[in-house]
Short mmCIF file of C-alpha atoms in Angstrom, two decimals:
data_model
loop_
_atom_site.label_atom_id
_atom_site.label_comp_id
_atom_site.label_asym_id
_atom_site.label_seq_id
_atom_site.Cartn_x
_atom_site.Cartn_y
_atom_site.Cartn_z
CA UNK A 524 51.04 132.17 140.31
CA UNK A 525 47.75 130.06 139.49
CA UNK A 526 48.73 129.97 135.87
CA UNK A 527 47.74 133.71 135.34
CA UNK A 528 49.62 135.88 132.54
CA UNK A 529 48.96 139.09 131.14
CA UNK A 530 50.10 140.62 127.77
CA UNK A 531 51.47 142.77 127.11
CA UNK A 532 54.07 143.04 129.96
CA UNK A 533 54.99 146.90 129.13
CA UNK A 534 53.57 149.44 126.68
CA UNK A 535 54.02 152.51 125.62
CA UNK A 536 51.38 154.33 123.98
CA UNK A 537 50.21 158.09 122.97
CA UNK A 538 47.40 160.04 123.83
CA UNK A 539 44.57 159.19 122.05
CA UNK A 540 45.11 155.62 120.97
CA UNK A 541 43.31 152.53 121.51
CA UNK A 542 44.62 149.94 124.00
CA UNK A 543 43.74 146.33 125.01
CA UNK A 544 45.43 144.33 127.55
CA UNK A 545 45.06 140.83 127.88
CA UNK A 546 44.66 138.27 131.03
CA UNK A 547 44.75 134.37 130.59
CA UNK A 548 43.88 131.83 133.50
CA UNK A 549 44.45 127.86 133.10
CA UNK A 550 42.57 127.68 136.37
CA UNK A 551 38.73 128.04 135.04
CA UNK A 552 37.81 129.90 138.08
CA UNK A 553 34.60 132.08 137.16
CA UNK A 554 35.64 135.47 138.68
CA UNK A 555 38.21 137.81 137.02
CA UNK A 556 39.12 141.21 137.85
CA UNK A 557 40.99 143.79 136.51
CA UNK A 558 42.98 146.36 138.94
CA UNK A 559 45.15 149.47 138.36
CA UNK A 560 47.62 150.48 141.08
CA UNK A 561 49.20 154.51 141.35
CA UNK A 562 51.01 155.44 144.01
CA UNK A 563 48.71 157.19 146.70
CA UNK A 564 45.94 155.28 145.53
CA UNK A 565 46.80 151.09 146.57
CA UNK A 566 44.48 148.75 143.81
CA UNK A 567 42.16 150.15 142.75
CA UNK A 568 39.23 147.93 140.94
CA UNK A 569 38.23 149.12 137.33
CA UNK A 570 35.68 146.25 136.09
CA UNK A 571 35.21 142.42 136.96
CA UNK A 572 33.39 139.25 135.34
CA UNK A 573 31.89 136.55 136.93
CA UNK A 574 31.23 134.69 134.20
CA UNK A 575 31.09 134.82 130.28
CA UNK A 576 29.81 137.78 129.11
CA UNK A 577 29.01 138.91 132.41
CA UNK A 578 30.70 141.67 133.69
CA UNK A 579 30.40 144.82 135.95
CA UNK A 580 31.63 148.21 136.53
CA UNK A 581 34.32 149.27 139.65
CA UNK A 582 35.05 152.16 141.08
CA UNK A 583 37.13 153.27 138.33
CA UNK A 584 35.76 152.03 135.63
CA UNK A 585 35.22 155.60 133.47
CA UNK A 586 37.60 155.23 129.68
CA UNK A 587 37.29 151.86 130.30
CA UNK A 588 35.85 148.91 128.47
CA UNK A 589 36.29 144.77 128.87
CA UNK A 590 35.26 141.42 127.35
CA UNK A 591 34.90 137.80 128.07
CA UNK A 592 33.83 136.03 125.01
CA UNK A 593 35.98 132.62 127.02
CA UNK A 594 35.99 131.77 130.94
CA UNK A 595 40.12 132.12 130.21
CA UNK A 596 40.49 135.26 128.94
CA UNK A 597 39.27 138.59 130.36
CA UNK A 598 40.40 141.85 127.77
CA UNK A 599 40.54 144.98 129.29
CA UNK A 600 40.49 148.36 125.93
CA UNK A 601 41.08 152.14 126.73
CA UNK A 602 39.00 152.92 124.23
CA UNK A 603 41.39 155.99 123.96
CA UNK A 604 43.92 156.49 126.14
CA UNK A 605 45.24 159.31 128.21
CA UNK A 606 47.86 160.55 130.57
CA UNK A 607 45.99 159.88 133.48
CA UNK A 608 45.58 155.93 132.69
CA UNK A 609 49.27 155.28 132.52
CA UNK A 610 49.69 153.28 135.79
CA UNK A 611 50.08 149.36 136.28
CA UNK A 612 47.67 147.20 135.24
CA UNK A 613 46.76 143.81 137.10
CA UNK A 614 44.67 140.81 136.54
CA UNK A 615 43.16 138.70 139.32
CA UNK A 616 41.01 135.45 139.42
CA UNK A 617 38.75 134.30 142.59
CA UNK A 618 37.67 130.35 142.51
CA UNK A 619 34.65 130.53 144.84
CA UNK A 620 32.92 133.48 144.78
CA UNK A 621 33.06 136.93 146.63
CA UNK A 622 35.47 137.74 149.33
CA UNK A 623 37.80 134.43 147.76
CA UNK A 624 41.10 134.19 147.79
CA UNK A 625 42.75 136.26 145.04
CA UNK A 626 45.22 135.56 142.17
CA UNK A 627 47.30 138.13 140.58
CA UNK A 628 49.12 138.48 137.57
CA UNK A 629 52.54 139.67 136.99
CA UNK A 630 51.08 143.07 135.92
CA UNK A 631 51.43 145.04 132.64
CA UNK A 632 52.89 148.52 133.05
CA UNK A 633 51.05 150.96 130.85
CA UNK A 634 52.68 154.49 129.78
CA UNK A 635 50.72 156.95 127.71
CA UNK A 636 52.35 159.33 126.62
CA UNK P 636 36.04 154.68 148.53
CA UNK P 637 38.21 153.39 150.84
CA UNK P 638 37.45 150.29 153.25
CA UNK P 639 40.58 148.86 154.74
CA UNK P 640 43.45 151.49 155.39
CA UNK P 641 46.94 150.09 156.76
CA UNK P 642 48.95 151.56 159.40
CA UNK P 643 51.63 152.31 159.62
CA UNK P 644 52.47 153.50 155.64
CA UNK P 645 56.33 151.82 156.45
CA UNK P 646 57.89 150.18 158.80
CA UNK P 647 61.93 149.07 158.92
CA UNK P 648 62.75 146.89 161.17
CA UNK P 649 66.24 144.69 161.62
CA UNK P 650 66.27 141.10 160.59
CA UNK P 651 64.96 138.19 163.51
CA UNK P 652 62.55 141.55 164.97
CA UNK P 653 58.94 140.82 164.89
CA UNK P 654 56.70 143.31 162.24
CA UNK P 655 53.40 144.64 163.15
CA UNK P 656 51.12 145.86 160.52
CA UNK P 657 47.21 146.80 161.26
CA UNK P 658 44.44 147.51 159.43
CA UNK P 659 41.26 149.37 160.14
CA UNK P 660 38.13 149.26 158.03
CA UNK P 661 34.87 151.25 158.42
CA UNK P 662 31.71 148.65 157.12
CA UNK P 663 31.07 145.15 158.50
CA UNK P 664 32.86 142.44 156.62
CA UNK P 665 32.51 138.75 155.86
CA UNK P 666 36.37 138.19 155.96
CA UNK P 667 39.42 140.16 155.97
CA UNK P 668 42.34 139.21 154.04
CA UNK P 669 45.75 140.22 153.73
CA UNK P 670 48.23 140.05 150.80
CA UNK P 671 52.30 140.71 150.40
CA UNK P 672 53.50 142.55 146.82
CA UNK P 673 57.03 142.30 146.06
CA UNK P 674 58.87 145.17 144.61
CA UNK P 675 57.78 144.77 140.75
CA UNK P 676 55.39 141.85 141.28
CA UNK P 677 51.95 140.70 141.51
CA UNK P 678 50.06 140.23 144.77
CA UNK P 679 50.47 136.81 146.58
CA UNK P 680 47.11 135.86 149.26
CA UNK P 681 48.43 135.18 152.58
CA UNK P 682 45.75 134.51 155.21
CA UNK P 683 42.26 134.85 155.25
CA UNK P 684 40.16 135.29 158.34
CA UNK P 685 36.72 135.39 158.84
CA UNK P 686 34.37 137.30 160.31
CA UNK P 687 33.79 134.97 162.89
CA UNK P 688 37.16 134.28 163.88
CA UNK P 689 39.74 136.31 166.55
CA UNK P 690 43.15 134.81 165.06
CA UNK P 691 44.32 132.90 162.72
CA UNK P 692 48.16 131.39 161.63
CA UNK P 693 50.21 130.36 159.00
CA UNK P 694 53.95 129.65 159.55
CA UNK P 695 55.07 132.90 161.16
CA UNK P 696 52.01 135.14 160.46
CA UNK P 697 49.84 135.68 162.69
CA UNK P 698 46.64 137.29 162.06
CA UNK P 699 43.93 139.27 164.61
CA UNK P 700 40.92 140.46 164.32
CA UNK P 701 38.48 142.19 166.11
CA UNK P 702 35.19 143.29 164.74
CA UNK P 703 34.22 145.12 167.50
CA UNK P 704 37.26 147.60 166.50
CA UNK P 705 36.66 146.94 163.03
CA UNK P 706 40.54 146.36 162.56
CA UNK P 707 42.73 143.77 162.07
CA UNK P 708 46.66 142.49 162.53
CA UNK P 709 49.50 141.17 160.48
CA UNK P 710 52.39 139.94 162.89
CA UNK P 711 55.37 138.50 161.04
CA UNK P 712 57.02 137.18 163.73
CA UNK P 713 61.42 136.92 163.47
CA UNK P 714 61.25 138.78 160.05
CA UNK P 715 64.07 137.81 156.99
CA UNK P 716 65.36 140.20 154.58
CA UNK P 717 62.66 138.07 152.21
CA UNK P 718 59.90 139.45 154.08
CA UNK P 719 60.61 143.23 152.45
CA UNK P 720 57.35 143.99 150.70
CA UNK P 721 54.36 145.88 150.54
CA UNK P 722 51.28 144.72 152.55
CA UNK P 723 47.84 145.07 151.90
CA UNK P 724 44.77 144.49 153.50
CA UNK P 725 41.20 143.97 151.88
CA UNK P 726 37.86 143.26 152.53
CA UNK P 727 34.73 142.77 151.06
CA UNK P 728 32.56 146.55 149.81
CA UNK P 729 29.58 147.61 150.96
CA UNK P 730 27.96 146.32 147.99
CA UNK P 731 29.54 143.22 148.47
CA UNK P 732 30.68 142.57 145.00
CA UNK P 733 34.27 143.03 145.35
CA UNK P 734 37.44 143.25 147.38
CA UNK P 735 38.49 146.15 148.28
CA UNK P 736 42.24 146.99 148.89
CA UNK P 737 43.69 149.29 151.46
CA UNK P 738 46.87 151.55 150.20
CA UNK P 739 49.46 148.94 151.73
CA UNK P 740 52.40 148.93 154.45
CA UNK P 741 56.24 149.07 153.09
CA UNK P 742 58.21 146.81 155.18
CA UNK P 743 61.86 147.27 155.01
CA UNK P 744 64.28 144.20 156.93
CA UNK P 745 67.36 144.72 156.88
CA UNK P 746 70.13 142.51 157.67
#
């Protein structure tokens, strides 16, 4: 699993509240990404970073915010969530560059209630 | 927006039967990759191809693609219970930051 993890694994939340997930590589590859996936709609990408303090919106990326402060850890906040963001969360780190090879995390499943 | 979309959605198929999963995408690419989810799990890379290749293996995958089409291939050839999983295609976006994924095949084997 390229020594990805993600915290926390499950949370439940209400409407409203702040939320921050974590992903931590042991890999040091530059690129992370952070995904959510809803049935109908496959992965969808919500922001990336391909480096420290370099990051950039996806297609999804409205309610959402992220940091990396260290090339290990990539924090993705609602800054206040809602119904429509409970879905599964994932994490994924490239090596090389664009269009890389891919490494996922386990996934955090995210209910807002 | 959508690049890669799978076809078909699911697909069950008895175990030691070969599985046939494509992909069609609407920009040009610099590679095509495809990945395998199990129920509950992260996404696990199985093969990438490049643009400027037709086929490609790895154990009993086989991968095609053809640009010209703009589409692509999974074959798992004599398929195991194991292989039950979702499968997803991706390639690169138009603005070629990022990978984009297509919505994914459910493969059922059944023994």
């Amino acid at each position: 699993d390229a020594g990805i993890t993600q915290s926390p694994r499950h949370k439940v939340t209400e409407t409203g509240t702040p939320v921050t997930l974590r992903c931590h590589q042991t890999e040091n590859h530059r690129y992370m990404y952070w995904y959510r996936q809803d049935p109908g709609h496959g992965l969808r990408l919500i922001h990336y970073s391909y480096g420290v303090k370099d990051t950039d919106k996806g297609e999804v990326s409205d309610g959402y915010s992220v940091s990396r402060s260290k090339t290990e850890d990539f924090l993705l906040t609602l800054e206040s969530a809602t119904s429509s963001q409970t879905s599964v969360y994932f994490c994924a780190t490239e090596k090389g560059g664009a269009f890389d090879t891919q490494y996922f995390g386990p996934g955090t499943r995210l209910t807002v209630l | 927006s959508q690049q890669g979309e799978e076809d078909p959605q699911a697909l069950s198929i008895q175990e030691g039967e070969n599985a046939t999963m494509n992909c069609s995408y609407k920009t040009s690419i610099n590679n095509l990759q495809w990945y395998r989810q199990n129920s509950g799990r992260g996404l696990v890379h199985l093969i990438l191809i490049r643009s400027n290749e037709r086929e490609k293996h790895s154990g009993r995958l086989r991968v095609t693609l053809d640009t010209s089409k703009k589409s692509s291939s999974l074959l798992i050839t004599a398929s195991r219970a194991a292989d039950t999983a979702s499968y997803f295609c991706a390639t690169d976006n138009q603005a070629g930051t990022a990978l984009i994924f297509g919505k994914g095949t459910t493969l059922s084997v059944s023994s």
